mmCIF file with all atom_site columns, C-alpha atoms in Angstrom:
data_model
loop_
_atom_site.group_PDB
_atom_site.id
_atom_site.type_symbol
_atom_site.label_atom_id
_atom_site.label_alt_id
_atom_site.label_comp_id
_atom_site.label_asym_id
_atom_site.label_entity_id
_atom_site.label_seq_id
_atom_site.pdbx_PDB_ins_code
_atom_site.Cartn_x
_atom_site.Cartn_y
_atom_site.Cartn_z
_atom_site.occupancy
_atom_site.B_iso_or_equiv
_atom_site.pdbx_formal_charge
_atom_site.auth_seq_id
_atom_site.auth_comp_id
_atom_site.auth_asym_id
_atom_site.auth_atom_id
_atom_site.pdbx_PDB_model_num
ATOM 1   C CA . MET V 1 1   ? 149.372 50.240 32.508 1.00 57.00 ? 1382 MET V CA 1
ATOM 2   C CA . GLY V 1 2   ? 148.043 53.391 30.990 1.00 65.00 ? 1383 GLY V CA 1
ATOM 3   C CA . THR V 1 3   ? 144.594 54.495 30.627 1.00 66.00 ? 1384 THR V CA 1
ATOM 4   C CA . VAL V 1 4   ? 143.741 52.851 26.590 1.00 59.00 ? 1385 VAL V CA 1
ATOM 5   C CA . ALA V 1 5   ? 144.781 49.151 28.296 1.00 59.00 ? 1386 ALA V CA 1
ATOM 6   C CA . ARG V 1 6   ? 143.026 49.814 31.413 1.00 60.00 ? 1387 ARG V CA 1
ATOM 7   C CA . GLN V 1 7   ? 140.142 51.004 29.208 1.00 61.00 ? 1388 GLN V CA 1
ATOM 8   C CA . THR V 1 8   ? 140.244 48.575 26.794 1.00 60.00 ? 1389 THR V CA 1
ATOM 9   C CA . LEU V 1 9   ? 141.001 45.150 29.367 1.00 58.00 ? 1390 LEU V CA 1
ATOM 10  C CA . LEU V 1 10  ? 137.921 46.748 31.478 1.00 55.00 ? 1391 LEU V CA 1
ATOM 11  C CA . LEU V 1 11  ? 135.909 46.684 28.926 1.00 60.00 ? 1392 LEU V CA 1
ATOM 12  C CA . ILE V 1 12  ? 136.780 42.627 27.784 1.00 60.00 ? 1393 ILE V CA 1
ATOM 13  C CA . LEU V 1 13  ? 136.106 42.110 31.708 1.00 52.00 ? 1394 LEU V CA 1
ATOM 14  C CA . MET V 1 14  ? 132.416 44.206 31.282 1.00 53.00 ? 1395 MET V CA 1
ATOM 15  C CA . PHE V 1 15  ? 131.495 42.030 28.583 1.00 53.00 ? 1396 PHE V CA 1
ATOM 16  C CA . VAL V 1 16  ? 132.691 39.083 29.909 1.00 48.00 ? 1397 VAL V CA 1
ATOM 17  C CA . VAL V 1 17  ? 131.440 39.465 33.539 1.00 42.00 ? 1398 VAL V CA 1
ATOM 18  C CA . SER V 1 18  ? 128.003 40.669 31.850 1.00 45.00 ? 1399 SER V CA 1
ATOM 19  C CA . GLY V 1 19  ? 127.662 37.376 30.447 1.00 44.00 ? 1400 GLY V CA 1
ATOM 20  C CA . GLY V 1 20  ? 129.341 37.868 27.481 1.00 45.00 ? 1401 GLY V CA 1
ATOM 21  C CA . LEU V 1 21  ? 127.498 35.381 24.676 1.00 41.00 ? 1402 LEU V CA 1
ATOM 22  C CA . ASP V 1 22  ? 124.080 33.956 25.967 1.00 39.00 ? 1403 ASP V CA 1
ATOM 23  C CA . HIS V 1 23  ? 121.928 32.659 24.226 1.00 35.00 ? 1404 HIS V CA 1
ATOM 24  C CA . ALA V 1 24  ? 118.998 34.791 26.153 1.00 36.00 ? 1405 ALA V CA 1
ATOM 25  C CA . THR V 1 25  ? 121.399 37.821 25.761 1.00 41.00 ? 1406 THR V CA 1
ATOM 26  C CA . ALA V 1 26  ? 122.517 37.649 21.558 1.00 42.00 ? 1407 ALA V CA 1
ATOM 27  C CA . ASN V 1 27  ? 118.532 36.966 20.991 1.00 40.00 ? 1408 ASN V CA 1
ATOM 28  C CA . SER V 1 28  ? 117.183 40.069 23.086 1.00 44.00 ? 1409 SER V CA 1
ATOM 29  C CA . PRO V 1 29  ? 115.370 42.865 21.295 1.00 47.00 ? 1410 PRO V CA 1
ATOM 30  C CA . GLU V 1 30  ? 118.435 45.020 22.740 1.00 51.00 ? 1411 GLU V CA 1
ATOM 31  C CA . ALA V 1 31  ? 120.928 43.063 20.999 1.00 47.00 ? 1412 ALA V CA 1
ATOM 32  C CA . ALA V 1 32  ? 118.252 42.769 17.703 1.00 49.00 ? 1413 ALA V CA 1
ATOM 33  C CA . SER V 1 33  ? 118.636 46.180 17.471 1.00 51.00 ? 1414 SER V CA 1
ATOM 34  C CA . ALA V 1 34  ? 122.119 46.647 17.851 1.00 52.00 ? 1415 ALA V CA 1
ATOM 35  C CA . GLY V 1 35  ? 122.912 43.134 14.676 1.00 50.00 ? 1416 GLY V CA 1
ATOM 36  C CA . VAL V 1 36  ? 124.383 41.543 17.004 1.00 52.00 ? 1417 VAL V CA 1
ATOM 37  C CA . THR V 1 37  ? 123.029 38.322 16.343 1.00 62.00 ? 1418 THR V CA 1
ATOM 38  C CA . MET V 1 38  ? 123.205 37.289 12.687 1.00 65.00 ? 1419 MET V CA 1
ATOM 39  C CA . VAL V 1 39  ? 126.230 38.267 10.883 1.00 58.00 ? 1420 VAL V CA 1
ATOM 40  C CA . ASP V 1 40  ? 126.088 37.140 7.034  1.00 52.00 ? 1421 ASP V CA 1
ATOM 41  C CA . GLY V 1 41  ? 123.757 34.245 7.792  1.00 58.00 ? 1422 GLY V CA 1
ATOM 42  C CA . ILE V 1 42  ? 125.871 33.926 10.911 1.00 61.00 ? 1423 ILE V CA 1
ATOM 43  C CA . ASP V 1 43  ? 124.322 33.219 14.378 1.00 70.00 ? 1424 ASP V CA 1
ATOM 44  C CA . MET V 1 44  ? 125.719 34.504 17.000 1.00 66.00 ? 1425 MET V CA 1
ATOM 45  C CA . SER V 1 45  ? 124.527 32.262 19.451 1.00 71.00 ? 1426 SER V CA 1
ATOM 46  C CA . LYS V 1 46  ? 126.381 28.834 18.899 1.00 72.00 ? 1427 LYS V CA 1
ATOM 47  C CA . TYR V 1 47  ? 129.606 27.891 18.634 1.00 77.00 ? 1428 TYR V CA 1
ATOM 48  C CA . HIS V 1 48  ? 130.841 27.919 14.734 1.00 75.00 ? 1429 HIS V CA 1
ATOM 49  C CA . HIS V 1 49  ? 133.697 25.835 12.264 1.00 80.00 ? 1430 HIS V CA 1
ATOM 50  C CA . TYR V 1 50  ? 136.215 26.951 10.469 1.00 86.00 ? 1431 TYR V CA 1
ATOM 51  C CA . ASP V 1 51  ? 134.696 28.267 7.936  1.00 87.00 ? 1432 ASP V CA 1
ATOM 52  C CA . ASP V 1 52  ? 132.103 30.117 9.357  1.00 85.00 ? 1433 ASP V CA 1
ATOM 53  C CA . LEU V 1 53  ? 135.222 32.585 11.096 1.00 86.00 ? 1434 LEU V CA 1
ATOM 54  C CA . LEU V 1 54  ? 136.842 33.236 7.660  1.00 90.00 ? 1435 LEU V CA 1
ATOM 55  C CA . ARG V 1 55  ? 133.353 33.810 6.200  1.00 90.00 ? 1436 ARG V CA 1
ATOM 56  C CA . LEU V 1 56  ? 132.554 36.124 9.162  1.00 89.00 ? 1437 LEU V CA 1
ATOM 57  C CA . ALA V 1 57  ? 135.553 37.530 9.334  1.00 92.00 ? 1438 ALA V CA 1
ATOM 58  C CA . GLU V 1 58  ? 135.152 38.061 4.994  1.00 94.00 ? 1439 GLU V CA 1
ATOM 59  C CA . THR V 1 59  ? 131.689 40.051 5.996  1.00 92.00 ? 1440 THR V CA 1
ATOM 60  C CA . LEU V 1 60  ? 133.322 41.942 8.887  1.00 93.00 ? 1441 LEU V CA 1
ATOM 61  C CA . LYS V 1 61  ? 136.224 43.313 6.490  1.00 95.00 ? 1442 LYS V CA 1
ATOM 62  C CA . VAL V 1 62  ? 133.057 44.185 3.347  1.00 94.00 ? 1443 VAL V CA 1
ATOM 63  C CA . GLN V 1 63  ? 131.349 45.574 5.538  1.00 93.00 ? 1444 GLN V CA 1
ATOM 64  C CA . TYR V 1 64  ? 133.714 47.515 7.556  1.00 95.00 ? 1445 TYR V CA 1
ATOM 65  C CA . PRO V 1 65  ? 136.948 48.645 5.740  1.00 95.00 ? 1446 PRO V CA 1
ATOM 66  C CA . HIS V 1 66  ? 137.652 51.870 7.355  1.00 95.00 ? 1447 HIS V CA 1
ATOM 67  C CA . LEU V 1 67  ? 138.049 49.357 10.417 1.00 96.00 ? 1448 LEU V CA 1
ATOM 68  C CA . VAL V 1 68  ? 138.356 45.542 9.980  1.00 97.00 ? 1449 VAL V CA 1
ATOM 69  C CA . ASP V 1 69  ? 141.833 43.324 8.110  1.00 96.00 ? 1450 ASP V CA 1
ATOM 70  C CA . HIS V 1 70  ? 142.484 40.398 8.886  1.00 95.00 ? 1451 HIS V CA 1
ATOM 71  C CA . TYR V 1 71  ? 145.430 38.085 7.974  1.00 95.00 ? 1452 TYR V CA 1
ATOM 72  C CA . SER V 1 72  ? 147.069 34.605 8.755  1.00 94.00 ? 1453 SER V CA 1
ATOM 73  C CA . VAL V 1 73  ? 150.068 34.972 11.215 1.00 94.00 ? 1454 VAL V CA 1
ATOM 74  C CA . GLY V 1 74  ? 150.813 31.287 9.941  1.00 94.00 ? 1455 GLY V CA 1
ATOM 75  C CA . LYS V 1 75  ? 148.971 27.602 9.319  1.00 95.00 ? 1456 LYS V CA 1
ATOM 76  C CA . SER V 1 76  ? 148.120 24.552 11.597 1.00 91.00 ? 1457 SER V CA 1
ATOM 77  C CA . VAL V 1 77  ? 149.011 21.032 10.892 1.00 93.00 ? 1458 VAL V CA 1
ATOM 78  C CA . GLN V 1 78  ? 146.305 20.639 9.172  1.00 91.00 ? 1459 GLN V CA 1
ATOM 79  C CA . GLY V 1 79  ? 146.438 23.485 6.677  1.00 92.00 ? 1460 GLY V CA 1
ATOM 80  C CA . ARG V 1 80  ? 144.306 25.848 8.254  1.00 91.00 ? 1461 ARG V CA 1
ATOM 81  C CA . GLU V 1 81  ? 144.886 29.766 7.903  1.00 92.00 ? 1462 GLU V CA 1
ATOM 82  C CA . LEU V 1 82  ? 145.737 31.130 11.965 1.00 94.00 ? 1463 LEU V CA 1
ATOM 83  C CA . LEU V 1 83  ? 143.471 34.395 11.476 1.00 94.00 ? 1464 LEU V CA 1
ATOM 84  C CA . VAL V 1 84  ? 144.021 37.729 13.022 1.00 96.00 ? 1465 VAL V CA 1
ATOM 85  C CA . ILE V 1 85  ? 141.595 40.218 12.975 1.00 96.00 ? 1466 ILE V CA 1
ATOM 86  C CA . ARG V 1 86  ? 142.859 43.556 12.751 1.00 96.00 ? 1467 ARG V CA 1
ATOM 87  C CA . ILE V 1 87  ? 140.214 46.259 13.975 1.00 96.00 ? 1468 ILE V CA 1
ATOM 88  C CA . SER V 1 88  ? 141.397 50.109 14.106 1.00 96.00 ? 1469 SER V CA 1
ATOM 89  C CA . GLU V 1 89  ? 139.705 53.295 13.199 1.00 94.00 ? 1470 GLU V CA 1
ATOM 90  C CA . ASN V 1 90  ? 141.895 53.732 10.908 1.00 87.00 ? 1471 ASN V CA 1
ATOM 91  C CA . VAL V 1 91  ? 143.316 49.840 9.627  1.00 88.00 ? 1472 VAL V CA 1
ATOM 92  C CA . ALA V 1 92  ? 144.942 51.100 6.364  1.00 85.00 ? 1473 ALA V CA 1
ATOM 93  C CA . GLU V 1 93  ? 147.872 52.836 8.171  1.00 86.00 ? 1474 GLU V CA 1
ATOM 94  C CA . ARG V 1 94  ? 149.505 52.150 10.842 1.00 84.00 ? 1475 ARG V CA 1
ATOM 95  C CA . SER V 1 95  ? 150.857 54.305 14.214 1.00 83.00 ? 1476 SER V CA 1
ATOM 96  C CA . LEU V 1 96  ? 153.907 54.002 15.482 1.00 85.00 ? 1477 LEU V CA 1
ATOM 97  C CA . THR V 1 97  ? 152.511 56.064 18.966 1.00 84.00 ? 1478 THR V CA 1
ATOM 98  C CA . GLU V 1 98  ? 149.255 53.888 19.221 1.00 88.00 ? 1479 GLU V CA 1
ATOM 99  C CA . PRO V 1 99  ? 148.959 50.478 21.146 1.00 93.00 ? 1480 PRO V CA 1
ATOM 100 C CA . MET V 1 100 ? 148.161 47.270 19.910 1.00 92.00 ? 1481 MET V CA 1
ATOM 101 C CA . PHE V 1 101 ? 146.756 44.577 22.243 1.00 92.00 ? 1482 PHE V CA 1
ATOM 102 C CA . LYS V 1 102 ? 146.474 40.664 20.847 1.00 93.00 ? 1483 LYS V CA 1
ATOM 103 C CA . PHE V 1 103 ? 144.269 38.063 22.308 1.00 93.00 ? 1484 PHE V CA 1
ATOM 104 C CA . VAL V 1 104 ? 143.790 35.224 21.366 1.00 92.00 ? 1485 VAL V CA 1
ATOM 105 C CA . ALA V 1 105 ? 141.748 32.842 21.985 1.00 88.00 ? 1486 ALA V CA 1
ATOM 106 C CA . ASN V 1 106 ? 140.768 28.287 21.572 1.00 83.00 ? 1487 ASN V CA 1
ATOM 107 C CA . ILE V 1 107 ? 144.880 27.578 21.735 1.00 83.00 ? 1488 ILE V CA 1
ATOM 108 C CA . HIS V 1 108 ? 143.538 23.787 23.108 1.00 83.00 ? 1489 HIS V CA 1
ATOM 109 C CA . GLY V 1 109 ? 140.825 22.952 21.052 1.00 76.00 ? 1490 GLY V CA 1
ATOM 110 C CA . ASP V 1 110 ? 138.171 22.501 23.376 1.00 76.00 ? 1491 ASP V CA 1
ATOM 111 C CA . GLU V 1 111 ? 138.212 25.330 24.907 1.00 76.00 ? 1492 GLU V CA 1
ATOM 112 C CA . THR V 1 112 ? 135.699 26.749 22.270 1.00 78.00 ? 1493 THR V CA 1
ATOM 113 C CA . VAL V 1 113 ? 134.244 29.531 24.694 1.00 82.00 ? 1494 VAL V CA 1
ATOM 114 C CA . GLY V 1 114 ? 136.413 32.016 24.064 1.00 82.00 ? 1495 GLY V CA 1
ATOM 115 C CA . ARG V 1 115 ? 136.241 31.139 20.530 1.00 84.00 ? 1496 ARG V CA 1
ATOM 116 C CA . ALA V 1 116 ? 132.812 32.215 20.782 1.00 84.00 ? 1497 ALA V CA 1
ATOM 117 C CA . LEU V 1 117 ? 133.713 35.617 22.165 1.00 86.00 ? 1498 LEU V CA 1
ATOM 118 C CA . MET V 1 118 ? 136.708 36.854 20.065 1.00 89.00 ? 1499 MET V CA 1
ATOM 119 C CA . MET V 1 119 ? 134.357 36.299 17.140 1.00 89.00 ? 1500 MET V CA 1
ATOM 120 C CA . PHE V 1 120 ? 130.923 38.300 19.115 1.00 87.00 ? 1501 PHE V CA 1
ATOM 121 C CA . LEU V 1 121 ? 133.826 41.326 20.611 1.00 91.00 ? 1502 LEU V CA 1
ATOM 122 C CA . ALA V 1 122 ? 134.605 42.012 16.715 1.00 92.00 ? 1503 ALA V CA 1
ATOM 123 C CA . GLN V 1 123 ? 131.868 42.377 15.689 1.00 88.00 ? 1504 GLN V CA 1
ATOM 124 C CA . TYR V 1 124 ? 129.910 44.426 18.691 1.00 91.00 ? 1505 TYR V CA 1
ATOM 125 C CA . LEU V 1 125 ? 133.297 46.760 18.869 1.00 94.00 ? 1506 LEU V CA 1
ATOM 126 C CA . VAL V 1 126 ? 132.569 47.142 14.624 1.00 94.00 ? 1507 VAL V CA 1
ATOM 127 C CA . ALA V 1 127 ? 129.022 47.814 14.544 1.00 91.00 ? 1508 ALA V CA 1
ATOM 128 C CA . GLN V 1 128 ? 128.859 50.011 17.928 1.00 93.00 ? 1509 GLN V CA 1
ATOM 129 C CA . TYR V 1 129 ? 131.392 52.326 16.356 1.00 95.00 ? 1510 TYR V CA 1
ATOM 130 C CA . GLY V 1 130 ? 130.140 56.085 16.784 1.00 95.00 ? 1511 GLY V CA 1
ATOM 131 C CA . SER V 1 131 ? 127.689 55.586 18.726 1.00 94.00 ? 1512 SER V CA 1
ATOM 132 C CA . ASN V 1 132 ? 129.444 53.641 21.365 1.00 94.00 ? 1513 ASN V CA 1
ATOM 133 C CA . PRO V 1 133 ? 131.666 56.737 23.141 1.00 95.00 ? 1514 PRO V CA 1
ATOM 134 C CA . ARG V 1 134 ? 134.105 54.022 25.051 1.00 95.00 ? 1515 ARG V CA 1
ATOM 135 C CA . VAL V 1 135 ? 133.762 52.051 21.614 1.00 95.00 ? 1516 VAL V CA 1
ATOM 136 C CA . THR V 1 136 ? 135.089 54.980 19.616 1.00 96.00 ? 1517 THR V CA 1
ATOM 137 C CA . LYS V 1 137 ? 137.602 56.236 22.110 1.00 95.00 ? 1518 LYS V CA 1
ATOM 138 C CA . LEU V 1 138 ? 138.929 52.847 21.910 1.00 95.00 ? 1519 LEU V CA 1
ATOM 139 C CA . LEU V 1 139 ? 139.362 52.284 18.217 1.00 95.00 ? 1520 LEU V CA 1
ATOM 140 C CA . ASN V 1 140 ? 140.358 55.444 17.715 1.00 94.00 ? 1521 ASN V CA 1
ATOM 141 C CA . GLN V 1 141 ? 143.301 54.928 19.905 1.00 93.00 ? 1522 GLN V CA 1
ATOM 142 C CA . THR V 1 142 ? 144.503 51.448 20.100 1.00 93.00 ? 1523 THR V CA 1
ATOM 143 C CA . GLU V 1 143 ? 144.486 49.112 17.449 1.00 95.00 ? 1524 GLU V CA 1
ATOM 144 C CA . ILE V 1 144 ? 143.074 45.640 18.380 1.00 96.00 ? 1525 ILE V CA 1
ATOM 145 C CA . HIS V 1 145 ? 144.216 42.378 16.457 1.00 96.00 ? 1526 HIS V CA 1
ATOM 146 C CA . LEU V 1 146 ? 141.708 39.398 17.148 1.00 96.00 ? 1527 LEU V CA 1
ATOM 147 C CA . MET V 1 147 ? 142.710 35.561 16.965 1.00 94.00 ? 1528 MET V CA 1
ATOM 148 C CA . PRO V 1 148 ? 139.973 33.354 17.695 1.00 92.00 ? 1529 PRO V CA 1
ATOM 149 C CA . SER V 1 149 ? 141.494 30.034 17.019 1.00 89.00 ? 1530 SER V CA 1
ATOM 150 C CA . MET V 1 150 ? 145.063 29.559 17.945 1.00 89.00 ? 1531 MET V CA 1
ATOM 151 C CA . ASN V 1 151 ? 143.981 25.250 17.236 1.00 88.00 ? 1532 ASN V CA 1
ATOM 152 C CA . PRO V 1 152 ? 141.841 24.943 14.431 1.00 87.00 ? 1533 PRO V CA 1
ATOM 153 C CA . ASP V 1 153 ? 142.035 21.736 13.800 1.00 85.00 ? 1534 ASP V CA 1
ATOM 154 C CA . GLY V 1 154 ? 141.820 20.643 17.476 1.00 83.00 ? 1535 GLY V CA 1
ATOM 155 C CA . PHE V 1 155 ? 138.400 22.620 17.445 1.00 83.00 ? 1536 PHE V CA 1
ATOM 156 C CA . GLU V 1 156 ? 137.359 20.752 14.090 1.00 80.00 ? 1537 GLU V CA 1
ATOM 157 C CA . GLN V 1 157 ? 138.292 17.521 15.669 1.00 80.00 ? 1538 GLN V CA 1
ATOM 158 C CA . ALA V 1 158 ? 136.318 18.094 18.909 1.00 72.00 ? 1539 ALA V CA 1
ATOM 159 C CA . LYS V 1 159 ? 133.399 15.938 20.308 1.00 57.00 ? 1540 LYS V CA 1
ATOM 160 C CA . VAL V 1 160 ? 130.536 17.254 18.388 1.00 48.00 ? 1541 VAL V CA 1
ATOM 161 C CA . SER V 1 161 ? 128.593 17.993 21.993 1.00 49.00 ? 1542 SER V CA 1
ATOM 162 C CA . PHE V 1 162 ? 130.793 20.397 22.805 1.00 45.00 ? 1543 PHE V CA 1
ATOM 163 C CA . VAL V 1 163 ? 130.685 22.599 18.741 1.00 45.00 ? 1544 VAL V CA 1
ATOM 164 C CA . VAL V 1 164 ? 126.740 22.246 18.362 1.00 43.00 ? 1545 VAL V CA 1
#
C-alpha cells in the first residue's frame, strides 16, 4: 500500500475513532468555526433524506467548483440517481498517475451512519483544504469518490426512528 493510500485510510480512521458525527462534536465551537455544523441549511449532526443529499452535493459543487464535482453511476429501482461526489485538487482534470479511492456507504437501507459520515467527510475535506496540511496534501495527490448511498430506496423506506 502506497503512502497516499495509507494517509487516506489513516485520515478516515482518525475521523471515525475521534467520534465522527456525534451531536456534541458537530456542535462544538471548533466545528462551528470550521463551518461543519450547517451546510446550506442542512444540519450535519443528523441523518438526511435523499433530497438533502442532492442539495448538499450541489451546494459543495457550487461553493468549491475547483474541488468538487458529482455524477451518477445509475438509478435505483425506484428511479433515484446513485450519487457520487468526486473531490480532488483539480476536479476538472483526470491525472492518469493520481490514485483514486471510492468509498461506498448505505449499502443496506438501515445502515445510516456510513451515509452521514460520507456527507460529513465531503464537507470536512473541502472546508479544510488549504488550511489543514494533511487534507491539502491528500486532495492534491488523490481523487476521492464518495458514494453516500448505494441504496437510497432502502434508506427512504427505513423506519422513521432510524432517520430522525
